[in-house]
Amino acid sequence: EVDMELAGLARLRQIAADMVGPEKNAGRIVSDMNKKFASGMLLVSCDPDDDEACAAAGILESKMLVPLFSIMQEGIFVLNGSERCDDATELQHAEDARSLIVILSKNTLRCVSQLLLIARGMQLVNEHRGSPLEFAVIPVSTPGFAFPNGEYFHRDLRRLVPDIGDERARIHDMFKTLA
């Protein structure tokens, strides 16, 4: 039985562990579920309530793991991959991460925690510009993602996060890099 209290990727990992059973690869799957964030990791953000986004984050993590370890020891951490993170924890992880990959999915533009993380990531990009440890926000679009229009930034985003302030411009900046 699936524990629906688990965060998106952890829920998918639990299903995978149940399917393969203890005699197969379940030990690795369970260890992935218990992974903790460490400073310098590559951080991956996805909407924890979107199974497609969580699956994309898990696939990206598994494909990048070996090549990533050849250039950095810290590894990769998927937010909400093992347990649900609150906004403050996510923002702190961004502060301590090497870079941020954002999985853009059908509900990204309505996922407040992901939007705030994008804004913080773009602020870190600006703060670290020109330094030896430049920060990057790397958007990865899934097929269900629809790019925002000007109306989104002027009306919808303000409705979703009334006290959005400077974050609105930072979020907009990330999407301008894709246009």
PDB file of C-alpha atoms in Angstrom:
ATOM      1  CA  GLU A   1       0.000   0.000   0.000  1.00  0.00           C
ATOM      2  CA  VAL A   2       1.313   3.429  -0.988  1.00  0.00           C
ATOM      3  CA  ASP A   3       1.853   5.987   1.763  1.00  0.00           C
ATOM      4  CA  MET A   4       0.252   9.119   0.283  1.00  0.00           C
ATOM      5  CA  GLU A   5       1.911  11.267   2.964  1.00  0.00           C
ATOM      6  CA  LEU A   6       5.246  10.688   1.244  1.00  0.00           C
ATOM      7  CA  ALA A   7       6.527  13.402  -1.065  1.00  0.00           C
ATOM      8  CA  GLY A   8       6.215  12.783  -4.800  1.00  0.00           C
ATOM      9  CA  LEU A   9       9.535  11.126  -5.621  1.00  0.00           C
ATOM     10  CA  ALA A  10       9.600   9.217  -2.329  1.00  0.00           C
ATOM     11  CA  ARG A  11       6.134   7.883  -3.169  1.00  0.00           C
ATOM     12  CA  LEU A  12       7.362   6.716  -6.597  1.00  0.00           C
ATOM     13  CA  ARG A  13      10.473   5.168  -5.007  1.00  0.00           C
ATOM     14  CA  GLN A  14       8.309   3.296  -2.510  1.00  0.00           C
ATOM     15  CA  ILE A  15       6.222   1.887  -5.363  1.00  0.00           C
ATOM     16  CA  ALA A  16       9.415   0.855  -7.194  1.00  0.00           C
ATOM     17  CA  ALA A  17      10.828  -0.816  -4.062  1.00  0.00           C
ATOM     18  CA  ASP A  18       7.566  -2.694  -3.530  1.00  0.00           C
ATOM     19  CA  MET A  19       7.575  -3.831  -7.164  1.00  0.00           C
ATOM     20  CA  VAL A  20      11.143  -5.149  -7.273  1.00  0.00           C
ATOM     21  CA  GLY A  21      11.067  -6.652  -3.788  1.00  0.00           C
ATOM     22  CA  PRO A  22      13.894  -7.008  -1.292  1.00  0.00           C
ATOM     23  CA  GLU A  23      15.870  -9.498  -3.426  1.00  0.00           C
ATOM     24  CA  LYS A  24      16.475  -7.006  -6.254  1.00  0.00           C
ATOM     25  CA  ASN A  25      17.454  -3.349  -6.192  1.00  0.00           C
ATOM     26  CA  ALA A  26      15.171  -2.308  -3.324  1.00  0.00           C
ATOM     27  CA  GLY A  27      18.094  -1.589  -0.992  1.00  0.00           C
ATOM     28  CA  ARG A  28      19.396   1.128  -3.313  1.00  0.00           C
ATOM     29  CA  ILE A  29      15.904   2.544  -3.777  1.00  0.00           C
ATOM     30  CA  VAL A  30      15.361   2.727  -0.002  1.00  0.00           C
ATOM     31  CA  SER A  31      18.786   4.348   0.508  1.00  0.00           C
ATOM     32  CA  ASP A  32      17.822   6.975  -2.104  1.00  0.00           C
ATOM     33  CA  MET A  33      14.669   7.652  -0.077  1.00  0.00           C
ATOM     34  CA  ASN A  34      16.789   8.342   3.016  1.00  0.00           C
ATOM     35  CA  LYS A  35      19.311  10.660   1.330  1.00  0.00           C
ATOM     36  CA  LYS A  36      19.966  13.919   3.172  1.00  0.00           C
ATOM     37  CA  PHE A  37      20.956  17.257   1.673  1.00  0.00           C
ATOM     38  CA  ALA A  38      24.588  18.356   2.010  1.00  0.00           C
ATOM     39  CA  SER A  39      26.166  21.660   1.101  1.00  0.00           C
ATOM     40  CA  GLY A  40      27.474  21.849  -2.463  1.00  0.00           C
ATOM     41  CA  MET A  41      24.993  19.372  -3.930  1.00  0.00           C
ATOM     42  CA  LEU A  42      23.228  19.973  -7.224  1.00  0.00           C
ATOM     43  CA  LEU A  43      19.632  20.701  -6.193  1.00  0.00           C
ATOM     44  CA  VAL A  44      16.609  19.549  -8.224  1.00  0.00           C
ATOM     45  CA  SER A  45      13.172  21.070  -7.731  1.00  0.00           C
ATOM     46  CA  CYS A  46       9.881  19.684  -8.983  1.00  0.00           C
ATOM     47  CA  ASP A  47       6.233  20.027  -8.032  1.00  0.00           C
ATOM     48  CA  PRO A  48       5.898  17.337  -5.323  1.00  0.00           C
ATOM     49  CA  ASP A  49       2.240  16.765  -6.225  1.00  0.00           C
ATOM     50  CA  ASP A  50       2.910  16.135  -9.928  1.00  0.00           C
ATOM     51  CA  ASP A  51       3.894  12.509 -10.584  1.00  0.00           C
ATOM     52  CA  GLU A  52       5.194  13.336 -14.083  1.00  0.00           C
ATOM     53  CA  ALA A  53       7.496  16.019 -12.676  1.00  0.00           C
ATOM     54  CA  CYS A  54       8.668  13.724  -9.872  1.00  0.00           C
ATOM     55  CA  ALA A  55       9.371  10.917 -12.332  1.00  0.00           C
ATOM     56  CA  ALA A  56      11.317  13.348 -14.545  1.00  0.00           C
ATOM     57  CA  ALA A  57      13.352  14.446 -11.517  1.00  0.00           C
ATOM     58  CA  GLY A  58      14.067  10.819 -10.586  1.00  0.00           C
ATOM     59  CA  ILE A  59      15.113   9.926 -14.146  1.00  0.00           C
ATOM     60  CA  LEU A  60      17.311  13.031 -14.351  1.00  0.00           C
ATOM     61  CA  GLU A  61      18.906  12.131 -11.021  1.00  0.00           C
ATOM     62  CA  SER A  62      19.625   8.538 -12.056  1.00  0.00           C
ATOM     63  CA  LYS A  63      21.041   9.569 -15.458  1.00  0.00           C
ATOM     64  CA  MET A  64      23.256  12.308 -14.006  1.00  0.00           C
ATOM     65  CA  LEU A  65      24.539  10.535 -10.905  1.00  0.00           C
ATOM     66  CA  VAL A  66      27.586   8.734 -12.327  1.00  0.00           C
ATOM     67  CA  PRO A  67      28.779  11.536 -14.655  1.00  0.00           C
ATOM     68  CA  LEU A  68      28.196  14.075 -11.888  1.00  0.00           C
ATOM     69  CA  PHE A  69      30.380  12.197  -9.397  1.00  0.00           C
ATOM     70  CA  SER A  70      33.238  12.374 -11.895  1.00  0.00           C
ATOM     71  CA  ILE A  71      33.310  16.175 -11.520  1.00  0.00           C
ATOM     72  CA  MET A  72      31.938  16.742  -8.002  1.00  0.00           C
ATOM     73  CA  GLN A  73      31.711  14.591  -4.881  1.00  0.00           C
ATOM     74  CA  GLU A  74      28.647  16.177  -3.319  1.00  0.00           C
ATOM     75  CA  GLY A  75      26.143  14.616  -5.704  1.00  0.00           C
ATOM     76  CA  ILE A  76      22.558  15.493  -6.465  1.00  0.00           C
ATOM     77  CA  PHE A  77      19.553  16.049  -4.206  1.00  0.00           C
ATOM     78  CA  VAL A  78      15.913  16.072  -5.306  1.00  0.00           C
ATOM     79  CA  LEU A  79      13.803  18.328  -3.102  1.00  0.00           C
ATOM     80  CA  ASN A  80      10.833  16.441  -1.703  1.00  0.00           C
ATOM     81  CA  GLY A  81      12.525  13.248  -2.848  1.00  0.00           C
ATOM     82  CA  SER A  82      12.662  11.714   0.589  1.00  0.00           C
ATOM     83  CA  GLU A  83      10.416  13.888   2.719  1.00  0.00           C
ATOM     84  CA  ARG A  84       8.344  17.004   2.242  1.00  0.00           C
ATOM     85  CA  CYS A  85      10.357  20.170   2.744  1.00  0.00           C
ATOM     86  CA  ASP A  86       8.869  23.419   3.941  1.00  0.00           C
ATOM     87  CA  ASP A  87       9.581  26.620   2.007  1.00  0.00           C
ATOM     88  CA  ALA A  88      12.241  27.802   4.473  1.00  0.00           C
ATOM     89  CA  THR A  89      14.143  24.500   4.180  1.00  0.00           C
ATOM     90  CA  GLU A  90      13.974  24.593   0.380  1.00  0.00           C
ATOM     91  CA  LEU A  91      15.288  28.163   0.309  1.00  0.00           C
ATOM     92  CA  GLN A  92      18.107  27.240   2.713  1.00  0.00           C
ATOM     93  CA  HIS A  93      19.056  24.269   0.530  1.00  0.00           C
ATOM     94  CA  ALA A  94      19.235  26.643  -2.450  1.00  0.00           C
ATOM     95  CA  GLU A  95      21.604  28.891  -0.480  1.00  0.00           C
ATOM     96  CA  ASP A  96      23.913  25.933   0.136  1.00  0.00           C
ATOM     97  CA  ALA A  97      23.593  24.233  -3.267  1.00  0.00           C
ATOM     98  CA  ARG A  98      26.030  24.432  -6.165  1.00  0.00           C
ATOM     99  CA  SER A  99      23.218  25.040  -8.685  1.00  0.00           C
ATOM    100  CA  LEU A 100      19.487  24.501  -9.101  1.00  0.00           C
ATOM    101  CA  ILE A 101      17.683  22.423 -11.713  1.00  0.00           C
ATOM    102  CA  VAL A 102      13.983  23.288 -11.973  1.00  0.00           C
ATOM    103  CA  ILE A 103      11.651  20.724 -13.531  1.00  0.00           C
ATOM    104  CA  LEU A 104       8.963  22.822 -15.243  1.00  0.00           C
ATOM    105  CA  SER A 105       5.672  20.919 -15.334  1.00  0.00           C
ATOM    106  CA  LYS A 106       1.988  21.613 -15.832  1.00  0.00           C
ATOM    107  CA  ASN A 107       1.511  23.055 -12.317  1.00  0.00           C
ATOM    108  CA  THR A 108       4.840  24.834 -11.829  1.00  0.00           C
ATOM    109  CA  LEU A 109       3.227  28.231 -12.379  1.00  0.00           C
ATOM    110  CA  ARG A 110       0.777  27.467  -9.533  1.00  0.00           C
ATOM    111  CA  CYS A 111       3.268  25.813  -7.157  1.00  0.00           C
ATOM    112  CA  VAL A 112       4.196  28.615  -4.737  1.00  0.00           C
ATOM    113  CA  SER A 113       7.134  26.757  -3.206  1.00  0.00           C
ATOM    114  CA  GLN A 114       8.667  26.133  -6.628  1.00  0.00           C
ATOM    115  CA  LEU A 115       8.110  29.759  -7.705  1.00  0.00           C
ATOM    116  CA  LEU A 116       9.778  31.085  -4.550  1.00  0.00           C
ATOM    117  CA  LEU A 117      12.688  28.723  -5.141  1.00  0.00           C
ATOM    118  CA  ILE A 118      13.060  29.965  -8.729  1.00  0.00           C
ATOM    119  CA  ALA A 119      13.092  33.551  -7.438  1.00  0.00           C
ATOM    120  CA  ARG A 120      15.735  32.725  -4.809  1.00  0.00           C
ATOM    121  CA  GLY A 121      17.782  30.823  -7.370  1.00  0.00           C
ATOM    122  CA  MET A 122      17.776  33.792  -9.740  1.00  0.00           C
ATOM    123  CA  GLN A 123      18.778  36.071  -6.871  1.00  0.00           C
ATOM    124  CA  LEU A 124      21.728  33.746  -6.181  1.00  0.00           C
ATOM    125  CA  VAL A 125      22.652  33.871  -9.885  1.00  0.00           C
ATOM    126  CA  ASN A 126      22.877  37.668  -9.629  1.00  0.00           C
ATOM    127  CA  GLU A 127      24.741  37.616  -6.305  1.00  0.00           C
ATOM    128  CA  HIS A 128      27.374  35.139  -7.542  1.00  0.00           C
ATOM    129  CA  ARG A 129      27.827  36.571 -11.048  1.00  0.00           C
ATOM    130  CA  GLY A 130      31.533  36.926 -11.786  1.00  0.00           C
ATOM    131  CA  SER A 131      32.649  34.962  -8.725  1.00  0.00           C
ATOM    132  CA  PRO A 132      34.604  31.708  -8.996  1.00  0.00           C
ATOM    133  CA  LEU A 133      31.556  29.832  -7.708  1.00  0.00           C
ATOM    134  CA  GLU A 134      28.842  31.078 -10.047  1.00  0.00           C
ATOM    135  CA  PHE A 135      25.362  29.757  -9.316  1.00  0.00           C
ATOM    136  CA  ALA A 136      23.098  28.567 -12.147  1.00  0.00           C
ATOM    137  CA  VAL A 137      19.383  27.947 -12.466  1.00  0.00           C
ATOM    138  CA  ILE A 138      18.814  25.264 -15.093  1.00  0.00           C
ATOM    139  CA  PRO A 139      15.199  24.910 -16.260  1.00  0.00           C
ATOM    140  CA  VAL A 140      14.079  21.555 -17.689  1.00  0.00           C
ATOM    141  CA  SER A 141      10.684  21.629 -19.388  1.00  0.00           C
ATOM    142  CA  THR A 142       8.315  18.654 -19.444  1.00  0.00           C
ATOM    143  CA  PRO A 143       5.733  18.255 -22.234  1.00  0.00           C
ATOM    144  CA  GLY A 144       2.892  19.472 -19.990  1.00  0.00           C
ATOM    145  CA  PHE A 145       4.501  22.822 -19.212  1.00  0.00           C
ATOM    146  CA  ALA A 146       2.969  25.933 -20.816  1.00  0.00           C
ATOM    147  CA  PHE A 147       5.161  29.055 -20.853  1.00  0.00           C
ATOM    148  CA  PRO A 148       3.705  32.041 -19.008  1.00  0.00           C
ATOM    149  CA  ASN A 149       2.561  35.126 -20.847  1.00  0.00           C
ATOM    150  CA  GLY A 150       2.705  38.749 -19.682  1.00  0.00           C
ATOM    151  CA  GLU A 151      -0.723  38.469 -18.099  1.00  0.00           C
ATOM    152  CA  TYR A 152       0.557  35.713 -15.820  1.00  0.00           C
ATOM    153  CA  PHE A 153       3.217  37.991 -14.328  1.00  0.00           C
ATOM    154  CA  HIS A 154       0.928  40.990 -13.920  1.00  0.00           C
ATOM    155  CA  ARG A 155      -2.258  39.280 -12.747  1.00  0.00           C
ATOM    156  CA  ASP A 156      -2.045  35.555 -12.005  1.00  0.00           C
ATOM    157  CA  LEU A 157       1.246  35.563 -10.090  1.00  0.00           C
ATOM    158  CA  ARG A 158       0.109  38.481  -7.921  1.00  0.00           C
ATOM    159  CA  ARG A 159      -3.126  36.619  -7.153  1.00  0.00           C
ATOM    160  CA  LEU A 160      -1.198  33.482  -6.234  1.00  0.00           C
ATOM    161  CA  VAL A 161       1.411  35.299  -4.118  1.00  0.00           C
ATOM    162  CA  PRO A 162      -0.031  38.712  -3.148  1.00  0.00           C
ATOM    163  CA  ASP A 163       3.195  39.936  -1.494  1.00  0.00           C
ATOM    164  CA  ILE A 164       5.405  38.791  -4.404  1.00  0.00           C
ATOM    165  CA  GLY A 165       7.535  41.973  -4.581  1.00  0.00           C
ATOM    166  CA  ASP A 166      10.965  41.630  -6.220  1.00  0.00           C
ATOM    167  CA  GLU A 167      10.523  37.889  -6.678  1.00  0.00           C
ATOM    168  CA  ARG A 168       8.179  38.540  -9.626  1.00  0.00           C
ATOM    169  CA  ALA A 169      10.972  40.124 -11.661  1.00  0.00           C
ATOM    170  CA  ARG A 170      13.376  37.300 -10.768  1.00  0.00           C
ATOM    171  CA  ILE A 171      10.898  34.635 -11.855  1.00  0.00           C
ATOM    172  CA  HIS A 172      10.286  36.585 -15.055  1.00  0.00           C
ATOM    173  CA  ASP A 173      14.064  36.757 -15.641  1.00  0.00           C
ATOM    174  CA  MET A 174      14.358  32.980 -15.613  1.00  0.00           C
ATOM    175  CA  PHE A 175      11.660  32.633 -18.255  1.00  0.00           C
ATOM    176  CA  LYS A 176      13.257  35.394 -20.356  1.00  0.00           C
ATOM    177  CA  THR A 177      16.438  33.289 -20.546  1.00  0.00           C
ATOM    178  CA  LEU A 178      14.361  30.548 -22.187  1.00  0.00           C
ATOM    179  CA  ALA A 179      12.542  32.743 -24.681  1.00  0.00           C
TER     180      ALA A 179
END
